[in-house]
PDB file of C-alpha atoms in Angstrom:
ATOM      1  CA  UNK A   1       5.654  11.624  22.708  1.00 70.00           C
ATOM      2  CA  UNK A   2       1.922  11.854  23.981  1.00 79.00           C
ATOM      3  CA  UNK A   3       1.368  14.188  26.662  1.00 88.00           C
ATOM      4  CA  UNK A   4      -1.732  15.653  28.529  1.00 93.00           C
ATOM      5  CA  UNK A   5      -1.291  18.610  30.903  1.00 95.00           C
ATOM      6  CA  UNK A   6      -3.897  19.725  33.286  1.00 96.00           C
ATOM      7  CA  UNK A   7      -2.276  22.750  35.076  1.00 95.00           C
ATOM      8  CA  UNK A   8      -4.791  23.163  37.914  1.00 95.00           C
ATOM      9  CA  UNK A   9      -4.895  20.500  40.542  1.00 93.00           C
ATOM     10  CA  UNK A  10      -7.880  22.350  42.292  1.00 95.00           C
ATOM     11  CA  UNK A  11     -10.445  24.660  41.338  1.00 97.00           C
ATOM     12  CA  UNK A  12     -12.902  26.063  43.802  1.00 97.00           C
ATOM     13  CA  UNK A  13     -16.128  28.107  42.752  1.00 97.00           C
ATOM     14  CA  UNK A  14     -19.277  29.164  43.935  1.00 97.00           C
ATOM     15  CA  UNK A  15     -22.537  27.593  43.143  1.00 97.00           C
ATOM     16  CA  UNK A  16     -23.759  29.550  39.884  1.00 97.00           C
ATOM     17  CA  UNK A  17     -20.429  30.533  38.968  1.00 97.00           C
ATOM     18  CA  UNK A  18     -18.610  29.661  35.638  1.00 97.00           C
ATOM     19  CA  UNK A  19     -15.935  26.810  35.650  1.00 97.00           C
ATOM     20  CA  UNK A  20     -13.163  26.272  33.104  1.00 97.00           C
ATOM     21  CA  UNK A  21     -11.018  23.186  33.453  1.00 98.00           C
ATOM     22  CA  UNK A  22      -7.879  23.578  31.255  1.00 97.00           C
ATOM     23  CA  UNK A  23      -6.273  20.849  29.230  1.00 97.00           C
ATOM     24  CA  UNK A  24      -3.465  21.171  26.631  1.00 96.00           C
ATOM     25  CA  UNK A  25      -2.019  18.016  24.833  1.00 94.00           C
ATOM     26  CA  UNK A  26       0.877  17.325  22.746  1.00 90.00           C
ATOM     27  CA  UNK A  27       0.889  14.991  19.879  1.00 84.00           C
ATOM     28  CA  UNK A  28       1.941  14.913  16.268  1.00 76.00           C
ATOM     29  CA  UNK A  29      -1.049  13.012  14.696  1.00 77.00           C
ATOM     30  CA  UNK A  30      -4.847  13.890  14.984  1.00 79.00           C
ATOM     31  CA  UNK A  31      -5.989  12.985  18.593  1.00 84.00           C
ATOM     32  CA  UNK A  32      -9.123  12.069  20.017  1.00 89.00           C
ATOM     33  CA  UNK A  33      -9.773  13.970  23.096  1.00 92.00           C
ATOM     34  CA  UNK A  34     -12.040  13.020  26.055  1.00 94.00           C
ATOM     35  CA  UNK A  35     -13.048  14.355  29.544  1.00 96.00           C
ATOM     36  CA  UNK A  36     -13.590  11.670  32.021  1.00 96.00           C
ATOM     37  CA  UNK A  37     -15.056  12.536  35.385  1.00 97.00           C
ATOM     38  CA  UNK A  38     -14.997  10.689  38.984  1.00 94.00           C
ATOM     39  CA  UNK A  39     -17.583  11.544  41.569  1.00 95.00           C
ATOM     40  CA  UNK A  40     -16.871  10.730  44.940  1.00 92.00           C
ATOM     41  CA  UNK A  41     -16.886   6.896  45.599  1.00 90.00           C
ATOM     42  CA  UNK A  42     -17.781   6.064  41.959  1.00 93.00           C
ATOM     43  CA  UNK A  43     -16.030   4.802  39.054  1.00 94.00           C
ATOM     44  CA  UNK A  44     -14.274   7.034  36.577  1.00 94.00           C
ATOM     45  CA  UNK A  45     -16.583   7.478  33.620  1.00 94.00           C
ATOM     46  CA  UNK A  46     -16.803   9.104  30.435  1.00 94.00           C
ATOM     47  CA  UNK A  47     -18.151  12.686  30.611  1.00 95.00           C
ATOM     48  CA  UNK A  48     -17.792  13.717  26.897  1.00 93.00           C
ATOM     49  CA  UNK A  49     -15.694  13.229  23.804  1.00 89.00           C
ATOM     50  CA  UNK A  50     -14.534  15.883  21.001  1.00 86.00           C
ATOM     51  CA  UNK A  51     -15.857  13.966  17.960  1.00 80.00           C
ATOM     52  CA  UNK A  52     -19.432  14.054  19.567  1.00 81.00           C
ATOM     53  CA  UNK A  53     -19.521  17.795  20.038  1.00 79.00           C
ATOM     54  CA  UNK A  54     -22.237  17.342  22.659  1.00 84.00           C
ATOM     55  CA  UNK A  55     -22.997  19.250  25.770  1.00 88.00           C
ATOM     56  CA  UNK A  56     -23.311  16.667  28.848  1.00 89.00           C
ATOM     57  CA  UNK A  57     -24.635  18.001  32.151  1.00 93.00           C
ATOM     58  CA  UNK A  58     -24.129  21.356  30.924  1.00 94.00           C
ATOM     59  CA  UNK A  59     -20.705  20.793  30.182  1.00 95.00           C
ATOM     60  CA  UNK A  60     -19.152  21.528  26.725  1.00 94.00           C
ATOM     61  CA  UNK A  61     -15.533  21.186  25.376  1.00 95.00           C
ATOM     62  CA  UNK A  62     -13.998  22.766  22.128  1.00 88.00           C
ATOM     63  CA  UNK A  63     -10.983  21.236  20.366  1.00 90.00           C
ATOM     64  CA  UNK A  64      -8.592  23.893  19.669  1.00 90.00           C
ATOM     65  CA  UNK A  65      -5.740  22.343  17.048  1.00 88.00           C
ATOM     66  CA  UNK A  66      -4.068  25.722  16.991  1.00 90.00           C
ATOM     67  CA  UNK A  67      -3.471  25.911  20.808  1.00 92.00           C
ATOM     68  CA  UNK A  68      -3.554  22.065  21.499  1.00 93.00           C
ATOM     69  CA  UNK A  69      -6.348  22.659  23.950  1.00 94.00           C
ATOM     70  CA  UNK A  70      -9.412  20.942  24.974  1.00 95.00           C
ATOM     71  CA  UNK A  71     -10.799  22.958  27.851  1.00 97.00           C
ATOM     72  CA  UNK A  72     -14.172  21.973  29.740  1.00 97.00           C
ATOM     73  CA  UNK A  73     -16.519  24.622  30.406  1.00 96.00           C
ATOM     74  CA  UNK A  74     -19.697  24.791  32.414  1.00 97.00           C
ATOM     75  CA  UNK A  75     -21.358  28.398  32.530  1.00 97.00           C
ATOM     76  CA  UNK A  76     -23.164  27.883  35.823  1.00 97.00           C
ATOM     77  CA  UNK A  77     -21.749  25.343  38.283  1.00 97.00           C
ATOM     78  CA  UNK A  78     -23.540  23.168  40.613  1.00 97.00           C
ATOM     79  CA  UNK A  79     -22.793  21.509  43.681  1.00 97.00           C
ATOM     80  CA  UNK A  80     -23.156  17.884  42.091  1.00 97.00           C
ATOM     81  CA  UNK A  81     -20.281  19.013  39.807  1.00 97.00           C
ATOM     82  CA  UNK A  82     -17.868  18.522  42.468  1.00 97.00           C
ATOM     83  CA  UNK A  83     -15.734  15.730  41.463  1.00 96.00           C
ATOM     84  CA  UNK A  84     -12.267  14.970  39.998  1.00 95.00           C
ATOM     85  CA  UNK A  85     -11.797  15.526  36.212  1.00 97.00           C
ATOM     86  CA  UNK A  86      -9.417  14.149  33.877  1.00 96.00           C
ATOM     87  CA  UNK A  87      -8.644  14.891  30.650  1.00 96.00           C
ATOM     88  CA  UNK A  88      -7.624  12.112  28.017  1.00 94.00           C
ATOM     89  CA  UNK A  89      -5.940  11.594  24.592  1.00 92.00           C
ATOM     90  CA  UNK A  90      -6.098   8.708  22.376  1.00 87.00           C
ATOM     91  CA  UNK A  91      -4.856   7.897  18.849  1.00 71.00           C
ATOM     92  CA  UNK A  92      -8.072   5.520  18.018  1.00 59.00           C
ATOM     93  CA  UNK A  93      -9.766   2.688  19.550  1.00 53.00           C
ATOM     94  CA  UNK A  94      -7.465   0.031  20.869  1.00 53.00           C
ATOM     95  CA  UNK A  95      -4.460   2.450  21.198  1.00 76.00           C
ATOM     96  CA  UNK A  96      -2.928   3.895  24.170  1.00 81.00           C
ATOM     97  CA  UNK A  97      -4.907   6.213  26.128  1.00 87.00           C
ATOM     98  CA  UNK A  98      -3.250   9.017  28.154  1.00 90.00           C
ATOM     99  CA  UNK A  99      -4.622  11.013  30.841  1.00 93.00           C
ATOM    100  CA  UNK A 100      -3.793  14.136  32.579  1.00 93.00           C
ATOM    101  CA  UNK A 101      -2.998  14.676  36.204  1.00 92.00           C
ATOM    102  CA  UNK A 102      -6.395  15.765  36.949  1.00 94.00           C
ATOM    103  CA  UNK A 103      -8.267  18.625  38.382  1.00 96.00           C
ATOM    104  CA  UNK A 104     -10.565  18.662  41.260  1.00 95.00           C
ATOM    105  CA  UNK A 105     -13.469  20.804  41.246  1.00 97.00           C
ATOM    106  CA  UNK A 106     -15.120  21.848  44.432  1.00 97.00           C
ATOM    107  CA  UNK A 107     -18.571  23.758  43.906  1.00 97.00           C
ATOM    108  CA  UNK A 108     -19.160  25.495  47.271  1.00 96.00           C
ATOM    109  CA  UNK A 109     -22.792  26.582  48.220  1.00 94.00           C
TER     110      UNK A 109
ATOM    111  CA  UNK B   1     -21.018  -8.948  33.159  1.00 53.00           C
ATOM    112  CA  UNK B   2     -22.282  -5.548  33.537  1.00 74.00           C
ATOM    113  CA  UNK B   3     -18.795  -4.034  33.525  1.00 92.00           C
ATOM    114  CA  UNK B   4     -15.310  -4.463  34.341  1.00 96.00           C
ATOM    115  CA  UNK B   5     -14.794  -6.214  37.335  1.00 96.00           C
ATOM    116  CA  UNK B   6     -11.408  -5.757  39.500  1.00 97.00           C
ATOM    117  CA  UNK B   7     -10.407  -8.259  42.500  1.00 97.00           C
ATOM    118  CA  UNK B   8      -9.646  -8.039  45.102  1.00 97.00           C
ATOM    119  CA  UNK B   9     -11.328  -4.525  45.958  1.00 96.00           C
ATOM    120  CA  UNK B  10      -8.638  -4.035  48.729  1.00 97.00           C
ATOM    121  CA  UNK B  11      -5.552  -5.704  49.523  1.00 97.00           C
ATOM    122  CA  UNK B  12      -3.293  -5.231  52.680  1.00 98.00           C
ATOM    123  CA  UNK B  13       0.235  -6.828  52.019  1.00 97.00           C
ATOM    124  CA  UNK B  14       3.562  -6.862  54.043  1.00 97.00           C
ATOM    125  CA  UNK B  15       6.551  -5.108  52.435  1.00 97.00           C
ATOM    126  CA  UNK B  16       8.312  -7.797  50.310  1.00 97.00           C
ATOM    127  CA  UNK B  17       5.413  -9.855  49.553  1.00 98.00           C
ATOM    128  CA  UNK B  18       4.284 -10.462  45.882  1.00 98.00           C
ATOM    129  CA  UNK B  19       0.799  -9.522  45.020  1.00 98.00           C
ATOM    130  CA  UNK B  20      -1.730 -10.392  41.953  1.00 98.00           C
ATOM    131  CA  UNK B  21      -4.348  -8.145  40.887  1.00 98.00           C
ATOM    132  CA  UNK B  22      -7.095  -9.242  38.621  1.00 98.00           C
ATOM    133  CA  UNK B  23      -9.147  -7.716  35.919  1.00 97.00           C
ATOM    134  CA  UNK B  24     -12.159  -8.978  34.221  1.00 96.00           C
ATOM    135  CA  UNK B  25     -12.964  -7.103  31.181  1.00 94.00           C
ATOM    136  CA  UNK B  26     -16.434  -6.470  29.326  1.00 92.00           C
ATOM    137  CA  UNK B  27     -16.659  -9.338  27.036  1.00 89.00           C
ATOM    138  CA  UNK B  28     -15.422  -8.498  23.565  1.00 86.00           C
ATOM    139  CA  UNK B  29     -13.310  -5.491  24.521  1.00 88.00           C
ATOM    140  CA  UNK B  30     -10.095  -5.943  22.752  1.00 87.00           C
ATOM    141  CA  UNK B  31      -8.040  -3.119  24.456  1.00 89.00           C
ATOM    142  CA  UNK B  32      -7.288  -3.381  28.134  1.00 93.00           C
ATOM    143  CA  UNK B  33      -5.403  -0.644  30.076  1.00 94.00           C
ATOM    144  CA  UNK B  34      -3.799  -0.742  33.762  1.00 96.00           C
ATOM    145  CA  UNK B  35      -3.510   2.686  35.388  1.00 96.00           C
ATOM    146  CA  UNK B  36      -2.064   3.654  39.105  1.00 96.00           C
ATOM    147  CA  UNK B  37      -4.039   6.178  40.967  1.00 93.00           C
ATOM    148  CA  UNK B  38      -1.962   7.683  43.599  1.00 87.00           C
ATOM    149  CA  UNK B  39      -3.048  10.755  45.914  1.00 77.00           C
ATOM    150  CA  UNK B  40      -1.967  13.733  44.315  1.00 67.00           C
ATOM    151  CA  UNK B  41      -0.399  11.978  41.364  1.00 71.00           C
ATOM    152  CA  UNK B  42      -3.464  11.733  39.234  1.00 80.00           C
ATOM    153  CA  UNK B  43      -3.692   8.789  36.698  1.00 89.00           C
ATOM    154  CA  UNK B  44      -0.514   7.049  35.684  1.00 91.00           C
ATOM    155  CA  UNK B  45      -0.558   4.668  32.749  1.00 91.00           C
ATOM    156  CA  UNK B  46       1.149   1.525  33.289  1.00 94.00           C
ATOM    157  CA  UNK B  47       0.554  -0.988  30.333  1.00 94.00           C
ATOM    158  CA  UNK B  48      -2.233  -1.668  27.648  1.00 91.00           C
ATOM    159  CA  UNK B  49      -3.130  -4.798  25.778  1.00 91.00           C
ATOM    160  CA  UNK B  50      -4.508  -5.138  22.159  1.00 88.00           C
ATOM    161  CA  UNK B  51      -5.883  -8.439  22.479  1.00 88.00           C
ATOM    162  CA  UNK B  52      -3.170 -10.622  24.204  1.00 89.00           C
ATOM    163  CA  UNK B  53      -0.089  -8.474  23.152  1.00 89.00           C
ATOM    164  CA  UNK B  54       1.145  -5.699  25.034  1.00 87.00           C
ATOM    165  CA  UNK B  55       2.379  -2.761  22.504  1.00 83.00           C
ATOM    166  CA  UNK B  56       3.202  -0.559  25.221  1.00 84.00           C
ATOM    167  CA  UNK B  57       4.745  -1.446  28.629  1.00 86.00           C
ATOM    168  CA  UNK B  58       6.389   2.043  28.890  1.00 86.00           C
ATOM    169  CA  UNK B  59       4.521   2.874  32.255  1.00 91.00           C
ATOM    170  CA  UNK B  60       5.553  -0.218  34.444  1.00 94.00           C
ATOM    171  CA  UNK B  61       7.568   1.575  37.073  1.00 93.00           C
ATOM    172  CA  UNK B  62      10.216  -1.198  37.641  1.00 94.00           C
ATOM    173  CA  UNK B  63      11.148  -4.785  36.592  1.00 95.00           C
ATOM    174  CA  UNK B  64       8.948  -5.746  39.774  1.00 97.00           C
ATOM    175  CA  UNK B  65       5.804  -4.943  37.770  1.00 97.00           C
ATOM    176  CA  UNK B  66       4.387  -7.434  35.138  1.00 96.00           C
ATOM    177  CA  UNK B  67       1.154  -8.011  33.526  1.00 96.00           C
ATOM    178  CA  UNK B  68      -0.251 -10.564  31.392  1.00 95.00           C
ATOM    179  CA  UNK B  69      -3.585 -11.303  29.561  1.00 94.00           C
ATOM    180  CA  UNK B  70      -4.951 -14.575  28.458  1.00 89.00           C
ATOM    181  CA  UNK B  71      -7.551 -15.322  25.883  1.00 87.00           C
ATOM    182  CA  UNK B  72      -7.965 -11.897  25.140  1.00 82.00           C
ATOM    183  CA  UNK B  73     -10.212 -11.690  28.171  1.00 91.00           C
ATOM    184  CA  UNK B  74      -8.808 -11.766  31.831  1.00 95.00           C
ATOM    185  CA  UNK B  75      -5.782  -9.810  32.704  1.00 96.00           C
ATOM    186  CA  UNK B  76      -3.618  -9.809  35.890  1.00 97.00           C
ATOM    187  CA  UNK B  77      -0.964  -7.186  37.223  1.00 97.00           C
ATOM    188  CA  UNK B  78       1.713  -8.716  39.231  1.00 98.00           C
ATOM    189  CA  UNK B  79       3.767  -6.699  41.704  1.00 98.00           C
ATOM    190  CA  UNK B  80       6.799  -8.718  43.060  1.00 98.00           C
ATOM    191  CA  UNK B  81       8.664  -7.952  46.272  1.00 98.00           C
ATOM    192  CA  UNK B  82       6.100  -4.943  46.967  1.00 98.00           C
ATOM    193  CA  UNK B  83       7.524  -1.596  48.548  1.00 97.00           C
ATOM    194  CA  UNK B  84       5.649   1.236  50.399  1.00 95.00           C
ATOM    195  CA  UNK B  85       5.578   3.375  47.394  1.00 94.00           C
ATOM    196  CA  UNK B  86       3.483   0.741  45.787  1.00 96.00           C
ATOM    197  CA  UNK B  87       0.454   1.728  47.855  1.00 96.00           C
ATOM    198  CA  UNK B  88      -2.097   3.079  45.364  1.00 96.00           C
ATOM    199  CA  UNK B  89      -5.394   2.374  43.660  1.00 96.00           C
ATOM    200  CA  UNK B  90      -4.576   0.068  40.418  1.00 98.00           C
ATOM    201  CA  UNK B  91      -7.352   0.666  37.899  1.00 97.00           C
ATOM    202  CA  UNK B  92      -8.379  -1.497  34.910  1.00 97.00           C
ATOM    203  CA  UNK B  93     -10.169  -0.104  31.868  1.00 95.00           C
ATOM    204  CA  UNK B  94     -11.283  -1.767  28.663  1.00 93.00           C
ATOM    205  CA  UNK B  95     -12.084  -0.099  25.398  1.00 86.00           C
ATOM    206  CA  UNK B  96     -14.097  -0.745  22.400  1.00 77.00           C
ATOM    207  CA  UNK B  97     -14.640   1.892  19.672  1.00 75.00           C
ATOM    208  CA  UNK B  98     -13.567   5.011  21.544  1.00 79.00           C
ATOM    209  CA  UNK B  99     -15.229   5.075  25.073  1.00 85.00           C
ATOM    210  CA  UNK B 100     -13.057   3.364  27.968  1.00 90.00           C
ATOM    211  CA  UNK B 101     -14.986   1.657  30.808  1.00 94.00           C
ATOM    212  CA  UNK B 102     -13.362   1.563  34.013  1.00 96.00           C
ATOM    213  CA  UNK B 103     -13.429  -1.052  36.806  1.00 96.00           C
ATOM    214  CA  UNK B 104     -13.930   0.018  40.628  1.00 95.00           C
ATOM    215  CA  UNK B 105     -10.173  -0.393  41.188  1.00 96.00           C
ATOM    216  CA  UNK B 106      -8.360  -2.343  43.681  1.00 97.00           C
ATOM    217  CA  UNK B 107      -6.897  -0.225  46.459  1.00 96.00           C
ATOM    218  CA  UNK B 108      -3.304  -1.819  47.549  1.00 97.00           C
ATOM    219  CA  UNK B 109      -1.898  -0.956  50.725  1.00 97.00           C
ATOM    220  CA  UNK B 110       1.941  -2.095  51.410  1.00 97.00           C
ATOM    221  CA  UNK B 111       2.615  -2.245  55.244  1.00 96.00           C
TER     222      UNK B 111
END
Protein backbone atom coordinates (compact mmCIF):
# COMPACT_ATOMS: atom_id res chain seq x y z
CA UNK A 1 0.00 0.00 0.00
CA UNK A 2 1.09 3.55 -0.64
CA UNK A 3 2.28 5.36 2.45
CA UNK A 4 4.03 8.67 3.10
CA UNK A 5 5.63 9.31 6.45
CA UNK A 6 6.76 12.64 7.86
CA UNK A 7 8.28 11.85 11.25
CA UNK A 8 8.47 15.42 12.54
CA UNK A 9 5.24 17.20 13.42
CA UNK A 10 7.03 20.41 14.34
CA UNK A 11 10.37 21.91 13.38
CA UNK A 12 11.48 25.09 15.07
CA UNK A 13 14.59 26.85 13.75
CA UNK A 14 16.15 30.27 13.93
CA UNK A 15 16.28 32.57 10.94
CA UNK A 16 19.35 31.86 8.85
CA UNK A 17 19.72 28.30 10.11
CA UNK A 18 19.38 25.29 7.81
CA UNK A 19 16.14 23.34 7.83
CA UNK A 20 15.45 19.80 6.66
CA UNK A 21 12.03 18.19 6.57
CA UNK A 22 12.06 14.43 6.35
CA UNK A 23 9.80 12.40 4.12
CA UNK A 24 9.85 8.64 3.55
CA UNK A 25 7.56 6.73 1.26
CA UNK A 26 6.59 3.15 0.58
CA UNK A 27 5.47 2.12 -2.86
CA UNK A 28 6.30 -0.79 -5.09
CA UNK A 29 6.35 1.14 -8.36
CA UNK A 30 8.00 4.36 -9.51
CA UNK A 31 6.31 7.17 -7.63
CA UNK A 32 6.04 10.85 -8.31
CA UNK A 33 6.98 12.86 -5.24
CA UNK A 34 5.89 16.35 -4.33
CA UNK A 35 6.12 18.89 -1.56
CA UNK A 36 3.07 21.05 -0.87
CA UNK A 37 2.98 24.06 1.43
CA UNK A 38 0.19 25.83 3.28
CA UNK A 39 0.93 29.32 4.55
CA UNK A 40 -1.31 30.85 7.19
CA UNK A 41 -4.82 31.51 5.84
CA UNK A 42 -3.86 30.39 2.34
CA UNK A 43 -4.67 27.37 0.24
CA UNK A 44 -2.47 24.35 0.04
CA UNK A 45 -0.20 24.81 -2.97
CA UNK A 46 2.53 22.96 -4.79
CA UNK A 47 6.05 23.88 -3.72
CA UNK A 48 8.08 21.53 -5.88
CA UNK A 49 8.04 18.15 -7.61
CA UNK A 50 10.87 15.68 -7.98
CA UNK A 51 10.67 15.36 -11.76
CA UNK A 52 11.46 19.04 -12.20
CA UNK A 53 14.60 18.91 -10.12
CA UNK A 54 14.05 22.57 -9.38
CA UNK A 55 14.78 24.93 -6.52
CA UNK A 56 11.79 26.95 -5.37
CA UNK A 57 12.12 29.70 -2.78
CA UNK A 58 15.53 28.25 -1.95
CA UNK A 59 14.11 24.81 -1.22
CA UNK A 60 15.37 21.65 -2.87
CA UNK A 61 14.43 18.01 -2.52
CA UNK A 62 16.21 14.96 -3.86
CA UNK A 63 14.55 11.65 -4.49
CA UNK A 64 16.61 8.83 -2.99
CA UNK A 65 15.15 5.57 -4.25
CA UNK A 66 17.55 3.48 -2.20
CA UNK A 67 16.37 5.06 1.03
CA UNK A 68 12.84 5.73 -0.30
CA UNK A 69 13.16 9.31 0.87
CA UNK A 70 12.37 12.75 -0.48
CA UNK A 71 13.64 15.15 2.16
CA UNK A 72 13.11 18.90 1.74
CA UNK A 73 16.02 21.20 2.50
CA UNK A 74 16.82 24.87 2.69
CA UNK A 75 20.25 26.12 3.74
CA UNK A 76 19.09 29.42 5.27
CA UNK A 77 15.56 29.54 6.63
CA UNK A 78 13.59 32.78 6.48
CA UNK A 79 10.68 33.88 8.66
CA UNK A 80 8.34 33.73 5.67
CA UNK A 81 9.07 30.00 5.42
CA UNK A 82 6.94 29.42 8.50
CA UNK A 83 4.13 27.21 7.25
CA UNK A 84 2.75 23.68 7.14
CA UNK A 85 4.57 21.40 4.72
CA UNK A 86 3.19 18.18 3.27
CA UNK A 87 5.05 15.52 1.35
CA UNK A 88 2.90 13.76 -1.24
CA UNK A 89 3.18 10.79 -3.54
CA UNK A 90 1.27 9.87 -6.67
CA UNK A 91 1.46 7.18 -9.31
CA UNK A 92 0.68 9.46 -12.20
CA UNK A 93 -1.80 12.10 -13.20
CA UNK A 94 -5.34 11.05 -12.40
CA UNK A 95 -4.41 8.51 -9.77
CA UNK A 96 -4.46 8.51 -6.01
CA UNK A 97 -2.41 11.23 -4.38
CA UNK A 98 -1.30 10.32 -0.88
CA UNK A 99 -0.10 12.88 1.64
CA UNK A 100 2.04 12.58 4.73
CA UNK A 101 0.92 13.86 8.09
CA UNK A 102 2.57 17.23 7.61
CA UNK A 103 5.35 19.12 9.36
CA UNK A 104 4.82 22.55 10.83
CA UNK A 105 7.87 24.77 10.40
CA UNK A 106 8.36 27.72 12.67
CA UNK A 107 11.20 30.09 11.86
CA UNK A 108 12.06 32.30 14.78
CA UNK A 109 13.68 35.74 14.35
CA UNK B 1 -13.22 29.98 -12.92
CA UNK B 2 -9.81 30.84 -11.62
CA UNK B 3 -9.46 27.86 -9.34
CA UNK B 4 -11.15 25.17 -7.31
CA UNK B 5 -14.14 26.54 -5.46
CA UNK B 6 -15.75 24.97 -2.41
CA UNK B 7 -18.99 25.85 -0.71
CA UNK B 8 -19.93 26.64 1.91
CA UNK B 9 -16.76 28.07 3.43
CA UNK B 10 -18.06 27.39 6.91
CA UNK B 11 -20.82 25.11 8.13
CA UNK B 12 -22.07 24.69 11.66
CA UNK B 13 -24.51 21.87 12.10
CA UNK B 14 -26.17 20.02 14.92
CA UNK B 15 -25.15 16.51 15.73
CA UNK B 16 -27.30 14.04 13.83
CA UNK B 17 -28.06 16.31 10.88
CA UNK B 18 -26.92 15.62 7.32
CA UNK B 19 -24.57 18.00 5.49
CA UNK B 20 -23.59 18.36 1.87
CA UNK B 21 -20.31 19.91 0.80
CA UNK B 22 -19.75 21.07 -2.75
CA UNK B 23 -16.65 21.28 -4.92
CA UNK B 24 -16.47 23.08 -8.26
CA UNK B 25 -13.32 21.95 -10.02
CA UNK B 26 -11.13 23.71 -12.52
CA UNK B 27 -12.72 23.17 -15.90
CA UNK B 28 -11.31 20.18 -17.73
CA UNK B 29 -9.58 18.61 -14.75
CA UNK B 30 -10.48 14.95 -14.77
CA UNK B 31 -9.13 13.87 -11.40
CA UNK B 32 -10.85 15.16 -8.25
CA UNK B 33 -9.91 14.40 -4.65
CA UNK B 34 -11.48 14.89 -1.24
CA UNK B 35 -9.36 15.14 1.88
CA UNK B 36 -10.05 15.86 5.52
CA UNK B 37 -7.73 18.07 7.50
CA UNK B 38 -8.02 17.78 11.26
CA UNK B 39 -5.97 19.54 13.89
CA UNK B 40 -2.90 17.44 14.50
CA UNK B 41 -3.97 14.79 11.99
CA UNK B 42 -2.54 16.11 8.76
CA UNK B 43 -4.27 15.47 5.45
CA UNK B 44 -6.46 12.39 5.42
CA UNK B 45 -7.44 10.94 2.03
CA UNK B 46 -11.16 10.28 1.64
CA UNK B 47 -11.96 9.51 -2.00
CA UNK B 48 -10.90 10.36 -5.51
CA UNK B 49 -12.69 10.49 -8.84
CA UNK B 50 -11.42 9.90 -12.32
CA UNK B 51 -14.15 11.46 -14.39
CA UNK B 52 -17.41 10.39 -12.75
CA UNK B 53 -16.15 7.11 -11.35
CA UNK B 54 -14.46 6.62 -8.00
CA UNK B 55 -11.66 4.05 -8.31
CA UNK B 56 -10.68 4.46 -4.67
CA UNK B 57 -13.16 5.03 -1.85
CA UNK B 58 -10.94 3.45 0.75
CA UNK B 59 -10.54 6.59 2.81
CA UNK B 60 -14.20 7.17 3.61
CA UNK B 61 -14.36 6.78 7.42
CA UNK B 62 -17.78 5.11 7.59
CA UNK B 63 -20.91 4.44 5.60
CA UNK B 64 -22.22 7.81 6.75
CA UNK B 65 -19.87 9.36 4.20
CA UNK B 66 -20.58 9.31 0.49
CA UNK B 67 -19.55 11.33 -2.54
CA UNK B 68 -20.60 11.70 -6.09
CA UNK B 69 -19.49 13.53 -9.18
CA UNK B 70 -21.65 14.36 -12.12
CA UNK B 71 -20.76 15.37 -15.65
CA UNK B 72 -17.11 15.03 -14.80
CA UNK B 73 -17.41 18.33 -13.02
CA UNK B 74 -19.06 19.25 -9.71
CA UNK B 75 -18.64 16.89 -6.80
CA UNK B 76 -20.57 16.69 -3.55
CA UNK B 77 -19.47 15.06 -0.33
CA UNK B 78 -22.37 14.08 1.91
CA UNK B 79 -22.10 13.25 5.58
CA UNK B 80 -25.20 11.72 7.13
CA UNK B 81 -26.07 11.82 10.83
CA UNK B 82 -23.07 13.99 11.62
CA UNK B 83 -21.04 13.34 14.73
CA UNK B 84 -18.75 15.67 16.63
CA UNK B 85 -15.70 13.77 15.40
CA UNK B 86 -16.65 14.79 11.86
CA UNK B 87 -15.62 18.36 12.69
CA UNK B 88 -12.71 19.25 10.42
CA UNK B 89 -11.75 21.15 7.29
CA UNK B 90 -12.77 19.27 4.16
CA UNK B 91 -10.54 19.98 1.19
CA UNK B 92 -11.19 19.33 -2.46
CA UNK B 93 -8.43 19.22 -5.06
CA UNK B 94 -8.34 18.65 -8.78
CA UNK B 95 -5.46 17.51 -10.88
CA UNK B 96 -4.42 17.70 -14.48
CA UNK B 97 -1.02 16.40 -15.47
CA UNK B 98 0.81 16.19 -12.16
CA UNK B 99 0.01 19.27 -10.08
CA UNK B 100 -2.97 19.24 -7.71
CA UNK B 101 -4.91 22.47 -7.13
CA UNK B 102 -6.75 22.86 -3.86
CA UNK B 103 -9.88 24.69 -2.89
CA UNK B 104 -10.04 26.87 0.18
CA UNK B 105 -11.85 24.17 2.10
CA UNK B 106 -15.10 23.89 4.03
CA UNK B 107 -14.75 24.15 7.79
CA UNK B 108 -17.36 21.87 9.32
CA UNK B 109 -18.26 22.22 12.97
CA UNK B 110 -20.67 19.74 14.52
CA UNK B 111 -22.17 20.95 17.78
